[in-house]
PDB file of C-alpha atoms and ligand atoms in Angstrom:
ATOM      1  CA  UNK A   1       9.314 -11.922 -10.751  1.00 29.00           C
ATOM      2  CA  UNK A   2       7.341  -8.755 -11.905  1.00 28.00           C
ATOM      3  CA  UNK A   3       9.314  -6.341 -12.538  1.00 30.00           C
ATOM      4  CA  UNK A   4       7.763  -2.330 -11.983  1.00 34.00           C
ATOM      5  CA  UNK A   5       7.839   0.706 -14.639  1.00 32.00           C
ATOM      6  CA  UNK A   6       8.292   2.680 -11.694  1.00 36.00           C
ATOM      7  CA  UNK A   7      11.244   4.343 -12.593  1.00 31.00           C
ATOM      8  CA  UNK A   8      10.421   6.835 -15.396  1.00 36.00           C
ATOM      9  CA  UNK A   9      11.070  10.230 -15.238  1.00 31.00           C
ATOM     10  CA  UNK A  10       8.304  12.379 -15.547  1.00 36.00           C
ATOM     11  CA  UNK A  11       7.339  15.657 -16.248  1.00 36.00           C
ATOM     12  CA  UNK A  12       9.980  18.470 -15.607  1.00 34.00           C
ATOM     13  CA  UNK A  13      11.506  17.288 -12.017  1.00 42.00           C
ATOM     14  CA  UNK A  14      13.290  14.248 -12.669  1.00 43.00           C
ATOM     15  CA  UNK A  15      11.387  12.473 -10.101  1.00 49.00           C
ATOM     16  CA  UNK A  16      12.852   8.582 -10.183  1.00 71.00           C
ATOM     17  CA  UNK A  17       9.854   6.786  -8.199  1.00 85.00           C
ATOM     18  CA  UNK A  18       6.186   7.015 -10.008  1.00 89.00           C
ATOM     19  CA  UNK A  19       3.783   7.963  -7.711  1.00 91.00           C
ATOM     20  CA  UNK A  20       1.811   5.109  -6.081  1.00 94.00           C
ATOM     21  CA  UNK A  21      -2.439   5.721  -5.166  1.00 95.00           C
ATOM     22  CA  UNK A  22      -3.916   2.396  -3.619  1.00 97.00           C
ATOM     23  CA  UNK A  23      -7.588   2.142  -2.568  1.00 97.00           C
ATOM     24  CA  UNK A  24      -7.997  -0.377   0.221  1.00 98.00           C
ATOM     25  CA  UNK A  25     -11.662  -0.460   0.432  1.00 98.00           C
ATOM     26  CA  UNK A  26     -11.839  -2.842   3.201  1.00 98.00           C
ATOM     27  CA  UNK A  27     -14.832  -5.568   3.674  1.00 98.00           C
ATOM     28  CA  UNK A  28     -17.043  -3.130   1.387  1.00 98.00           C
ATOM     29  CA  UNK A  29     -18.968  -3.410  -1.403  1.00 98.00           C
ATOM     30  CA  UNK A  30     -21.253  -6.290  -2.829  1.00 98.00           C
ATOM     31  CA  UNK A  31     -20.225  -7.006  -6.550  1.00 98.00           C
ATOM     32  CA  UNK A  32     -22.664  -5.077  -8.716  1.00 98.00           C
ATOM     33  CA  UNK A  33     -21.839  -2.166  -6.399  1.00 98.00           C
ATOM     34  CA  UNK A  34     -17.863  -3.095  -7.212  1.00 98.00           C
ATOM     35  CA  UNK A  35     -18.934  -2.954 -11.545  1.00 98.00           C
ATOM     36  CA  UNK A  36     -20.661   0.340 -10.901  1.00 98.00           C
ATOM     37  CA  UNK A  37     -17.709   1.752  -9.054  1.00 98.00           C
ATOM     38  CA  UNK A  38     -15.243   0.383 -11.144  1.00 98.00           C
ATOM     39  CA  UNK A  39     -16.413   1.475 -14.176  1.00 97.00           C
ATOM     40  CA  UNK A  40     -17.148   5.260 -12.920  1.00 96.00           C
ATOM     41  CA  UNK A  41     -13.397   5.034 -11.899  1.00 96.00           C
ATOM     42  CA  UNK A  42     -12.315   3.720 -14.990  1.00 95.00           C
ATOM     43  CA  UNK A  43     -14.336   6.882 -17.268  1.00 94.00           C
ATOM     44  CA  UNK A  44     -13.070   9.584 -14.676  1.00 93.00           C
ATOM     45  CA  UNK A  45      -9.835   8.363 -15.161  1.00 91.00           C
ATOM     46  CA  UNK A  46      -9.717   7.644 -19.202  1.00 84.00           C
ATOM     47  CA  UNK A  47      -9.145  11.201 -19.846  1.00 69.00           C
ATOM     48  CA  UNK A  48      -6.430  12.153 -17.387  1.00 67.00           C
ATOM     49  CA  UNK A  49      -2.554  11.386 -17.956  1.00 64.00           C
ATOM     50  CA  UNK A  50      -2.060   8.758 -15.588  1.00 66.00           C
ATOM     51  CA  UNK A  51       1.443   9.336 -14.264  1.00 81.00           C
ATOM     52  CA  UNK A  52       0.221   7.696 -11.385  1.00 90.00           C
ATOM     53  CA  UNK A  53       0.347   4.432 -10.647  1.00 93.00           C
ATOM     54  CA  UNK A  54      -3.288   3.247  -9.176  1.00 96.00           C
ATOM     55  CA  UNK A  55      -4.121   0.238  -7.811  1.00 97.00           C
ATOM     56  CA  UNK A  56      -7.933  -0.918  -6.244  1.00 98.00           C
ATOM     57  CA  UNK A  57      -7.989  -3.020  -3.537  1.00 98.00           C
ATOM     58  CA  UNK A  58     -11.623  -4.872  -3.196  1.00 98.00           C
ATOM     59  CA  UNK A  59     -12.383  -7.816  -0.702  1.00 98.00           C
ATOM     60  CA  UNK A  60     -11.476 -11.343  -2.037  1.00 98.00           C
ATOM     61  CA  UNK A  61     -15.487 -12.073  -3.626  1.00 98.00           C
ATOM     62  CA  UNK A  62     -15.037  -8.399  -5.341  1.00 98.00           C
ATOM     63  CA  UNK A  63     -11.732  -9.608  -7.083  1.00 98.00           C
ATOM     64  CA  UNK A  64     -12.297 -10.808 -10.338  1.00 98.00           C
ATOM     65  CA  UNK A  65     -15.364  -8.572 -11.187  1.00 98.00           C
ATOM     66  CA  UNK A  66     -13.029  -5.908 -10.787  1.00 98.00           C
ATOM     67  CA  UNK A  67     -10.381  -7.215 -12.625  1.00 98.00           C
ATOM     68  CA  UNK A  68     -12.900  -7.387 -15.664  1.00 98.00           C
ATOM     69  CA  UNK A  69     -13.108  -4.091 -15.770  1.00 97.00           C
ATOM     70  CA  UNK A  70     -10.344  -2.870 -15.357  1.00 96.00           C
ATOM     71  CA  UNK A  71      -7.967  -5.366 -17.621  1.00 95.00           C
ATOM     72  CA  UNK A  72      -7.309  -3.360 -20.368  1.00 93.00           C
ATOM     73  CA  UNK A  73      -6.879  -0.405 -18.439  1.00 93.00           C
ATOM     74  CA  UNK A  74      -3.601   1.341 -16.381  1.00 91.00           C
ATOM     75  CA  UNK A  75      -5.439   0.394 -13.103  1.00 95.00           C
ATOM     76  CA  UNK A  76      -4.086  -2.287 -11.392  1.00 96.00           C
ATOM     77  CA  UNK A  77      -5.497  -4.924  -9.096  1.00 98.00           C
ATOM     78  CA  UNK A  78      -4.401  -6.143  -5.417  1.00 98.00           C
ATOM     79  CA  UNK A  79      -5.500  -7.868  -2.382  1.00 98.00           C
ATOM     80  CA  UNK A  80      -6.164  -6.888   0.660  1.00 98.00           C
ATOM     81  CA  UNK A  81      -4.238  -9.779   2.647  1.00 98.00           C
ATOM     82  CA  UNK A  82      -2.674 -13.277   1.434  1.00 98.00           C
ATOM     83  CA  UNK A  83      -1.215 -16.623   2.608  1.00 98.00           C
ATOM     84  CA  UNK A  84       2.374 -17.251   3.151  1.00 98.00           C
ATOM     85  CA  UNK A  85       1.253 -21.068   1.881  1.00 98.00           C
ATOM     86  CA  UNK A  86       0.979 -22.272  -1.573  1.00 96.00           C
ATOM     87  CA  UNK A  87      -1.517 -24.406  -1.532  1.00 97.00           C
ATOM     88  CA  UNK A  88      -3.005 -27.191   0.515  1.00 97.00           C
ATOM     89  CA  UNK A  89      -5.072 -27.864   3.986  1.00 98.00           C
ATOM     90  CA  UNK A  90      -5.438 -24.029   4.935  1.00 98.00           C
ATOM     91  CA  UNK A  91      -9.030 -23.677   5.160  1.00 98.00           C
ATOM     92  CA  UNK A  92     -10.271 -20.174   4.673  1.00 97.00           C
ATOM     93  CA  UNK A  93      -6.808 -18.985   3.217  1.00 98.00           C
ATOM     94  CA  UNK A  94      -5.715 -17.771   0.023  1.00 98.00           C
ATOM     95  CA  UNK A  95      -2.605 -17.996  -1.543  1.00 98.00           C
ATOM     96  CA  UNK A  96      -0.843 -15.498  -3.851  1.00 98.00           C
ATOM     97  CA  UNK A  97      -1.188 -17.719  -6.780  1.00 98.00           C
ATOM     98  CA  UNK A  98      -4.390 -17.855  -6.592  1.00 98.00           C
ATOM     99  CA  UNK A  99      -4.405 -13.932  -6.479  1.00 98.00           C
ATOM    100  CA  UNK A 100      -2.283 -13.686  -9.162  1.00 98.00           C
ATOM    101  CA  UNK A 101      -4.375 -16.231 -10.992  1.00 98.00           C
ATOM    102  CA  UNK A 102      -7.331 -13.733 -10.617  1.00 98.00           C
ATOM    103  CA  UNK A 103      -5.285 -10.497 -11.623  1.00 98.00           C
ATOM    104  CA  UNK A 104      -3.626  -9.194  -8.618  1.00 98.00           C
ATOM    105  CA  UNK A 105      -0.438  -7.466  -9.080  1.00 98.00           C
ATOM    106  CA  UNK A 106      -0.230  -6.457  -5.207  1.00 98.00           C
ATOM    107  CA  UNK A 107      -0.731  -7.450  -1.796  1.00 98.00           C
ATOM    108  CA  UNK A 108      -1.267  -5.260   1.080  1.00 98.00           C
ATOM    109  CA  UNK A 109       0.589  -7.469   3.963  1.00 98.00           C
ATOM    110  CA  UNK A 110       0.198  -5.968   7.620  1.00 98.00           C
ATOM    111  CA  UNK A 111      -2.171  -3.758   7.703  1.00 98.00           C
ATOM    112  CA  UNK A 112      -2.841  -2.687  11.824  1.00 96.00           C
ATOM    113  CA  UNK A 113      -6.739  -4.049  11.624  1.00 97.00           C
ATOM    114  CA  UNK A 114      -5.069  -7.124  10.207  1.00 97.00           C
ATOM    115  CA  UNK A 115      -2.120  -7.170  13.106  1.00 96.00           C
ATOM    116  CA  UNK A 116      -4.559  -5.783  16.224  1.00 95.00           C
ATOM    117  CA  UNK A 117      -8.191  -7.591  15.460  1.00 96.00           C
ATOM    118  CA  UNK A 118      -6.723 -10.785  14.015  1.00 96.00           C
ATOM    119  CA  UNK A 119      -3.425 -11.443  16.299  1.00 96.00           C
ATOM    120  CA  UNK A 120      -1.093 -10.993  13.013  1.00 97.00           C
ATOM    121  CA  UNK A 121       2.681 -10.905  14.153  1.00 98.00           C
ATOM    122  CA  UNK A 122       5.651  -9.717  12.131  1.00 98.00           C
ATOM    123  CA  UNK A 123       7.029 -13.185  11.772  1.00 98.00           C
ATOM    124  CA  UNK A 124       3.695 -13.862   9.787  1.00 98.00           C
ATOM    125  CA  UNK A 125       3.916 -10.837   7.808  1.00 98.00           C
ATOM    126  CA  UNK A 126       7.445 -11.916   6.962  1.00 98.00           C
ATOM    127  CA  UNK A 127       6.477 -15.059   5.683  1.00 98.00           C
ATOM    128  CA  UNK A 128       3.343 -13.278   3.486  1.00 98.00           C
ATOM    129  CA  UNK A 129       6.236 -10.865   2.366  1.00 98.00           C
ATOM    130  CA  UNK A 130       8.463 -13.873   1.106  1.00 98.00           C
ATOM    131  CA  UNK A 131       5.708 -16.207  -0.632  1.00 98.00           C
ATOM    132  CA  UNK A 132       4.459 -12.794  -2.077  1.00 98.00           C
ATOM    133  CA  UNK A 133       7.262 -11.870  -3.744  1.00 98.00           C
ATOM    134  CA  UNK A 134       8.007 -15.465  -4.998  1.00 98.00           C
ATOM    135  CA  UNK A 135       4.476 -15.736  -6.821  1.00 98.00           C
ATOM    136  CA  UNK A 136       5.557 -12.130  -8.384  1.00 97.00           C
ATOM    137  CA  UNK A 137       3.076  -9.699  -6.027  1.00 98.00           C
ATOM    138  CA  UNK A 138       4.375  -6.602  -5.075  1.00 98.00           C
ATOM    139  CA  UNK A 139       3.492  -6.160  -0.869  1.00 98.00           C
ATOM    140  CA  UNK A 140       2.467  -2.833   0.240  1.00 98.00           C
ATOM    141  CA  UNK A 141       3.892  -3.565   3.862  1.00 98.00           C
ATOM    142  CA  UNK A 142       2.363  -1.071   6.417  1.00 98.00           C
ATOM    143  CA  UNK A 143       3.923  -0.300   9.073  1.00 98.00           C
ATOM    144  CA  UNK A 144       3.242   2.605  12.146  1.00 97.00           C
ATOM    145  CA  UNK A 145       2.822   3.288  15.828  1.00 97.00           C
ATOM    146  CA  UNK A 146      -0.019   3.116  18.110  1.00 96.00           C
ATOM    147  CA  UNK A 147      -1.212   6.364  20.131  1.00 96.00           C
ATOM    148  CA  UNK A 148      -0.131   5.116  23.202  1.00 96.00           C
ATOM    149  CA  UNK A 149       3.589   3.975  21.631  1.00 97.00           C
ATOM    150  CA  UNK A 150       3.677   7.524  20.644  1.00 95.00           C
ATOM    151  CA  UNK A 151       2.838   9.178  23.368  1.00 95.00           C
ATOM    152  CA  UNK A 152       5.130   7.045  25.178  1.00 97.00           C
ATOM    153  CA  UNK A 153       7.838   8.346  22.171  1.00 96.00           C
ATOM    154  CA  UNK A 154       7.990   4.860  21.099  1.00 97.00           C
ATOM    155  CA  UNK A 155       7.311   5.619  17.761  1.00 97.00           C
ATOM    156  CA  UNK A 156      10.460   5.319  16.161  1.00 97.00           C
ATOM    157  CA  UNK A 157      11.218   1.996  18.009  1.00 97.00           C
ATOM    158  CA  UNK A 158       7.758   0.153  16.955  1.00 97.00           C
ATOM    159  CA  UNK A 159       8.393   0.811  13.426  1.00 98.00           C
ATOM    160  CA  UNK A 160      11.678   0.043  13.444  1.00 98.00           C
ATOM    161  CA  UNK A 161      11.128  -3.631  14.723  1.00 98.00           C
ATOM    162  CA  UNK A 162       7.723  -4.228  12.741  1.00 98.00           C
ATOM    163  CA  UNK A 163      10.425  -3.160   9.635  1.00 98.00           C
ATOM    164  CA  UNK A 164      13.532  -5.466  10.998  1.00 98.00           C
ATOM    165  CA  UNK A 165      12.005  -8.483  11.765  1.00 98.00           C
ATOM    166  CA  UNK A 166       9.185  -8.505   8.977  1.00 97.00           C
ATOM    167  CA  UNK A 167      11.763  -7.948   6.500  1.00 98.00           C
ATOM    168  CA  UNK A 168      14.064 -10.309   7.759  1.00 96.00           C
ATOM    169  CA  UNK A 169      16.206 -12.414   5.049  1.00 94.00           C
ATOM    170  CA  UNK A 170      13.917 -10.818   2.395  1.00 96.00           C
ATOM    171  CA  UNK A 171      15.888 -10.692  -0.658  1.00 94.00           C
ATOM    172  CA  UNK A 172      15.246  -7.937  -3.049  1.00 95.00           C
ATOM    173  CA  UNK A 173      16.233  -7.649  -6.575  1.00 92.00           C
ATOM    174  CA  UNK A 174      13.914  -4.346  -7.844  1.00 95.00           C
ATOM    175  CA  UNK A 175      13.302  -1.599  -5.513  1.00 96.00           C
ATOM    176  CA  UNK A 176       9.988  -1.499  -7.717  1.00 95.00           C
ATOM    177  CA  UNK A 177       9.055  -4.828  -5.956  1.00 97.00           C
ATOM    178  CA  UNK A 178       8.389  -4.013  -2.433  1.00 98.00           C
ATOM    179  CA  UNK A 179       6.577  -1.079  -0.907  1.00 98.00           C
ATOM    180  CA  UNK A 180       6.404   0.398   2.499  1.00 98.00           C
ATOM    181  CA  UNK A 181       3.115   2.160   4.184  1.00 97.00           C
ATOM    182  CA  UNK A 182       3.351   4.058   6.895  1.00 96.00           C
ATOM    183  CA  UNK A 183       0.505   3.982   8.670  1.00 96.00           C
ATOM    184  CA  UNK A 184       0.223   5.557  12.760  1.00 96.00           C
ATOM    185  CA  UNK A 185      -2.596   3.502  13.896  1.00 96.00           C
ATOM    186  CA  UNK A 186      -4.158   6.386  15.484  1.00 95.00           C
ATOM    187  CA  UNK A 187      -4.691   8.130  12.293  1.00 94.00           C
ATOM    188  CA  UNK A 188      -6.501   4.870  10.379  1.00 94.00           C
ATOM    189  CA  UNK A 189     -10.374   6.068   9.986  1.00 91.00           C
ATOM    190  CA  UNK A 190     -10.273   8.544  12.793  1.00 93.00           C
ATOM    191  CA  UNK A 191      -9.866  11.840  10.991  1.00 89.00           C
ATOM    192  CA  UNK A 192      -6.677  12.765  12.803  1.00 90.00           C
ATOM    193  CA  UNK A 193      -3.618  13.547  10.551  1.00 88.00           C
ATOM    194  CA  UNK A 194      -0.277  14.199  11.388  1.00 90.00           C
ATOM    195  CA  UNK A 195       1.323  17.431  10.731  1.00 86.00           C
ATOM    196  CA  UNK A 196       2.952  17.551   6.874  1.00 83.00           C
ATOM    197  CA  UNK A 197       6.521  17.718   8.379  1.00 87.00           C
ATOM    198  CA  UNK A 198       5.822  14.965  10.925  1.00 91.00           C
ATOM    199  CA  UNK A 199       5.598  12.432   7.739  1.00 90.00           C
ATOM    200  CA  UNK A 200       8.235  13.643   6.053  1.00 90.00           C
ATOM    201  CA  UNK A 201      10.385  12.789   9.152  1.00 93.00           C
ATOM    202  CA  UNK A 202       8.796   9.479   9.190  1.00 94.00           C
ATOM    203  CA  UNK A 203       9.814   9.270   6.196  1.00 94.00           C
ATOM    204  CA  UNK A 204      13.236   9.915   6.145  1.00 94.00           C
ATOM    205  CA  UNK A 205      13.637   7.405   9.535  1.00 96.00           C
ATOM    206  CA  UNK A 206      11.765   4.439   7.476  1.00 97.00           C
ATOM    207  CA  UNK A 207      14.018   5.312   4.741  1.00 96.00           C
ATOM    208  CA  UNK A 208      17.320   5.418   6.724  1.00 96.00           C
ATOM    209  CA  UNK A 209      16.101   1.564   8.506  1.00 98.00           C
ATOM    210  CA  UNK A 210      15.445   0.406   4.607  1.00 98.00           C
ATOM    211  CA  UNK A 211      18.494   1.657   3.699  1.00 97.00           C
ATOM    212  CA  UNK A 212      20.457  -0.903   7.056  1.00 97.00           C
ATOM    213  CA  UNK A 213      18.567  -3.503   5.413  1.00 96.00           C
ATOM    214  CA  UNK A 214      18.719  -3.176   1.377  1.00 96.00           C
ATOM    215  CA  UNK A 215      21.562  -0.665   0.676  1.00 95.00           C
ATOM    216  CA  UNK A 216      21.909   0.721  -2.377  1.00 93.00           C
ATOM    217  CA  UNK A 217      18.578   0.421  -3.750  1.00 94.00           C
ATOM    218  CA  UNK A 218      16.153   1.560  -0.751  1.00 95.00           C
ATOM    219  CA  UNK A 219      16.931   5.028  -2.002  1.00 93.00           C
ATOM    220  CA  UNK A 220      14.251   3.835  -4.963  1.00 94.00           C
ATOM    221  CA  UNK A 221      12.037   2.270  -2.997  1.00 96.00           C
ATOM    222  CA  UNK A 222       8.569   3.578  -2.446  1.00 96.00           C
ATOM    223  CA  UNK A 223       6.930   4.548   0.755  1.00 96.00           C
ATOM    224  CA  UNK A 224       3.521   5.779   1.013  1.00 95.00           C
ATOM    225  CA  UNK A 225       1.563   7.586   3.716  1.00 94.00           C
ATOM    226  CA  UNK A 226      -1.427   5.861   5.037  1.00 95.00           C
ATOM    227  CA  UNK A 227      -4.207   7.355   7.650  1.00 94.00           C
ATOM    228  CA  UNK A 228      -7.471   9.669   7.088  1.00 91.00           C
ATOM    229  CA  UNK A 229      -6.082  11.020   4.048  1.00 90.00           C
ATOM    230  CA  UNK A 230      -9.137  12.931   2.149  1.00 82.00           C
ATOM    231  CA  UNK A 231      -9.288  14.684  -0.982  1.00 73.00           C
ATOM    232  CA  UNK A 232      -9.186  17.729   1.644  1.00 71.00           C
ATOM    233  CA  UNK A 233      -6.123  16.499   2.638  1.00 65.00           C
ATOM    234  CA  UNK A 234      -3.905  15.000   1.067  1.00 66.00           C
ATOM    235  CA  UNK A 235      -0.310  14.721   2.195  1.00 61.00           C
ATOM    236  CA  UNK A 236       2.029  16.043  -0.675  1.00 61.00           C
ATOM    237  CA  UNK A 237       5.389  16.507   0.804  1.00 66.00           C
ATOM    238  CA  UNK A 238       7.196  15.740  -2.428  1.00 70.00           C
ATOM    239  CA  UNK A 239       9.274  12.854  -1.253  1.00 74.00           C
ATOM    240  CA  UNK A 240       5.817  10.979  -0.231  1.00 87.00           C
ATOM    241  CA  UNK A 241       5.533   8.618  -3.126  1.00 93.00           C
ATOM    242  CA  UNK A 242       1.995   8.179  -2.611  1.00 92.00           C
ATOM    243  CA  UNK A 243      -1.035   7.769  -0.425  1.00 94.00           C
ATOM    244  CA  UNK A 244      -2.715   4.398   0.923  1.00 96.00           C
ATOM    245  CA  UNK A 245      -6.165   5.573   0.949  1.00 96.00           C
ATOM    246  CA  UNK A 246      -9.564   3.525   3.025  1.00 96.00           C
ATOM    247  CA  UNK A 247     -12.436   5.371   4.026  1.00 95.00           C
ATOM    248  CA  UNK A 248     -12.487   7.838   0.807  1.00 93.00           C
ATOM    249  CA  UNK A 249     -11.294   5.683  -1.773  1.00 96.00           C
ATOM    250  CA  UNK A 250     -15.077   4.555  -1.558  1.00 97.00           C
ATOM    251  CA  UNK A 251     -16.019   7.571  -3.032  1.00 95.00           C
ATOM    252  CA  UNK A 252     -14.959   7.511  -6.828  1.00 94.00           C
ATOM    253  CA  UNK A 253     -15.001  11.184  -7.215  1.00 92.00           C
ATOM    254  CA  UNK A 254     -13.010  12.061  -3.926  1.00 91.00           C
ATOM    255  CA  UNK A 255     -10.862   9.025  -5.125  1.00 94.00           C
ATOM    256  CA  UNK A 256     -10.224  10.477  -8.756  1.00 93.00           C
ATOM    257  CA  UNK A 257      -9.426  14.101  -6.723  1.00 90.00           C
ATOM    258  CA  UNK A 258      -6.968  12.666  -5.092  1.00 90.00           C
ATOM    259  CA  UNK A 259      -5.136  10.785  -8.037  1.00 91.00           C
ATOM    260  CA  UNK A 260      -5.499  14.269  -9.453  1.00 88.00           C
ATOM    261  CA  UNK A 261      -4.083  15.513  -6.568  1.00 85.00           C
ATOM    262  CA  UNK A 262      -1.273  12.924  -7.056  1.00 86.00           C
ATOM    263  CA  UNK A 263      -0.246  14.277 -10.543  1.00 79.00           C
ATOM    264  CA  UNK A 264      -3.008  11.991 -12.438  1.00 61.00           C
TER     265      UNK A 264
HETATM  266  C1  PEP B   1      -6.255   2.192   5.563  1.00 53.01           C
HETATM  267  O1  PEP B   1      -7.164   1.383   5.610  1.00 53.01           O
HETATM  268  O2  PEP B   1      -5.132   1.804   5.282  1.00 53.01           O
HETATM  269  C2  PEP B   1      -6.530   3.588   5.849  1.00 53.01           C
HETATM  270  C3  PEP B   1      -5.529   4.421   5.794  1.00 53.01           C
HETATM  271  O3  PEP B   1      -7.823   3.936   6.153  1.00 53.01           O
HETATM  272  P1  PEP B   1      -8.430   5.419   6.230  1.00 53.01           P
HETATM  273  O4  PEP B   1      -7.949   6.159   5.004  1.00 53.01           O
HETATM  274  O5  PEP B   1      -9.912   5.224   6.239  1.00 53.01           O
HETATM  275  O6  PEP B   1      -7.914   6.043   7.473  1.00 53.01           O
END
């Protein structure tokens, strides 16, 4: 099991959980365009103090170019999806040995273009969650409503089951190794944003339904805010433990703004 270094203090505020920056950059990228990226991030980042915990998130071809770069570096690799199989006659799948193989320290699981363009339930994110964590990848599992649940004031409802039932029997040593996302689907790529106070309240409900689940140790677990977020905006409440970033984590300068941003 990998275990995190996510629970130093740092600086003056005693803060328990290290911040978390991911960069899900989607189906982007062709691999010399991955290098160049990757080793722009790398030199804007060399001279900052990374109390941040980074991690890139290429497509599955981008993977191990990545990786090459970054190796001997504080940045960390994950995947964007992964199998709930180990190995065998799953054509087109990958399993998180094989990421792990290649480098990857992380798996997003979930993610709403993932549940609404390719039919993914929360009995299959479940399963990803559970062969994740027993090939030692941390899942980033994002979670969040739908415009039309929250208009409806579903809201607190949807996330609530897509929390229950994908976590499930999901047995949790190290509140290091699991990591929620909360991500309202009508704030992924559009430019909207909710209000600063607004995710601090999802917060505190996704924490509360953790807490049912884990006890103790959901207190320490991270949870990240997910949707739009820019280097113009960036949502620091300072409970948010970090930001799951799509559209301008393709930029490496507005990407390196917002580690900064962060507390890189
Ligand atoms: C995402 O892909 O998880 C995401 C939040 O995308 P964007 O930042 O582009 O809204």
């Amino acid at each position: 099991m990998v275990t995190g270094c996510s629970y130093e203090v740092i600086g003056d505020d005693n803060r328990m959980r290290k911040k978390l920056i991911v960069a899900n950059w989607k189906m982007n990228m062709l691999r010399s365009e991955a290098k160049d990226y990757t080793i722009s991030l790398v030199e804007r980042l060399e001279n900052l103090p990374l109390k941040v915990e980074v991690v890139l998130v290429p497509a599955y071809t981008l993977l191990d170019v990545v990786y090459g770069v970054i190796k001997d570096t504080n940045i960390q690799l994950g995947a964007q999806n992964v199998s709930w199989q180990v190995s065998g006659a799953f054509t087109g799948e990958i399993s998180p040995y094989m990421l792990t193989d290649v480098g990857c320290r992380w798996a997003i699981i979930g993610h709403s273009e993932r549940r609404r363009i390719l039919g993914e339930t929360d009995d299959m994110v479940r399963k990803k969650i559970k062969s994740s964590l027993d090939a030692g990848l941390i899942p980033i599992v994002c979670v969040g409503e739908t415009l039309e649940e929250r208009e409806k004031g579903k809201a607190i409802e949807i996330i609530r089951e897509q929390i229950e039932t994908s976590l499930r029997d999901i047995k949790l040593d190290d509140p290091a190794n699991l990591v929620i996302a909360y991500e309202p689907v009508w704030a992924i790529g559009t430019g909207e944003n909710p209000k600063p106070n607004e995710v601090e309240y999802f917060y505190e409900v996704i924490q509360k339904i953790i807490g049912t689940i884990f006890g103790e140790i959901a207190s320490q677990m991270r949870i990240l805010y997910g949707g739009s977020v820019t280097k113009e905006f960036y949502i620091t409440p300072p409970d948010i433990d970090g930001a799951l970033v799509g559209g301008a984590s393709l930029d490496a300068d507005s990407f390196t703004k917002m580690v900064q941003l962060a507390g890189g």
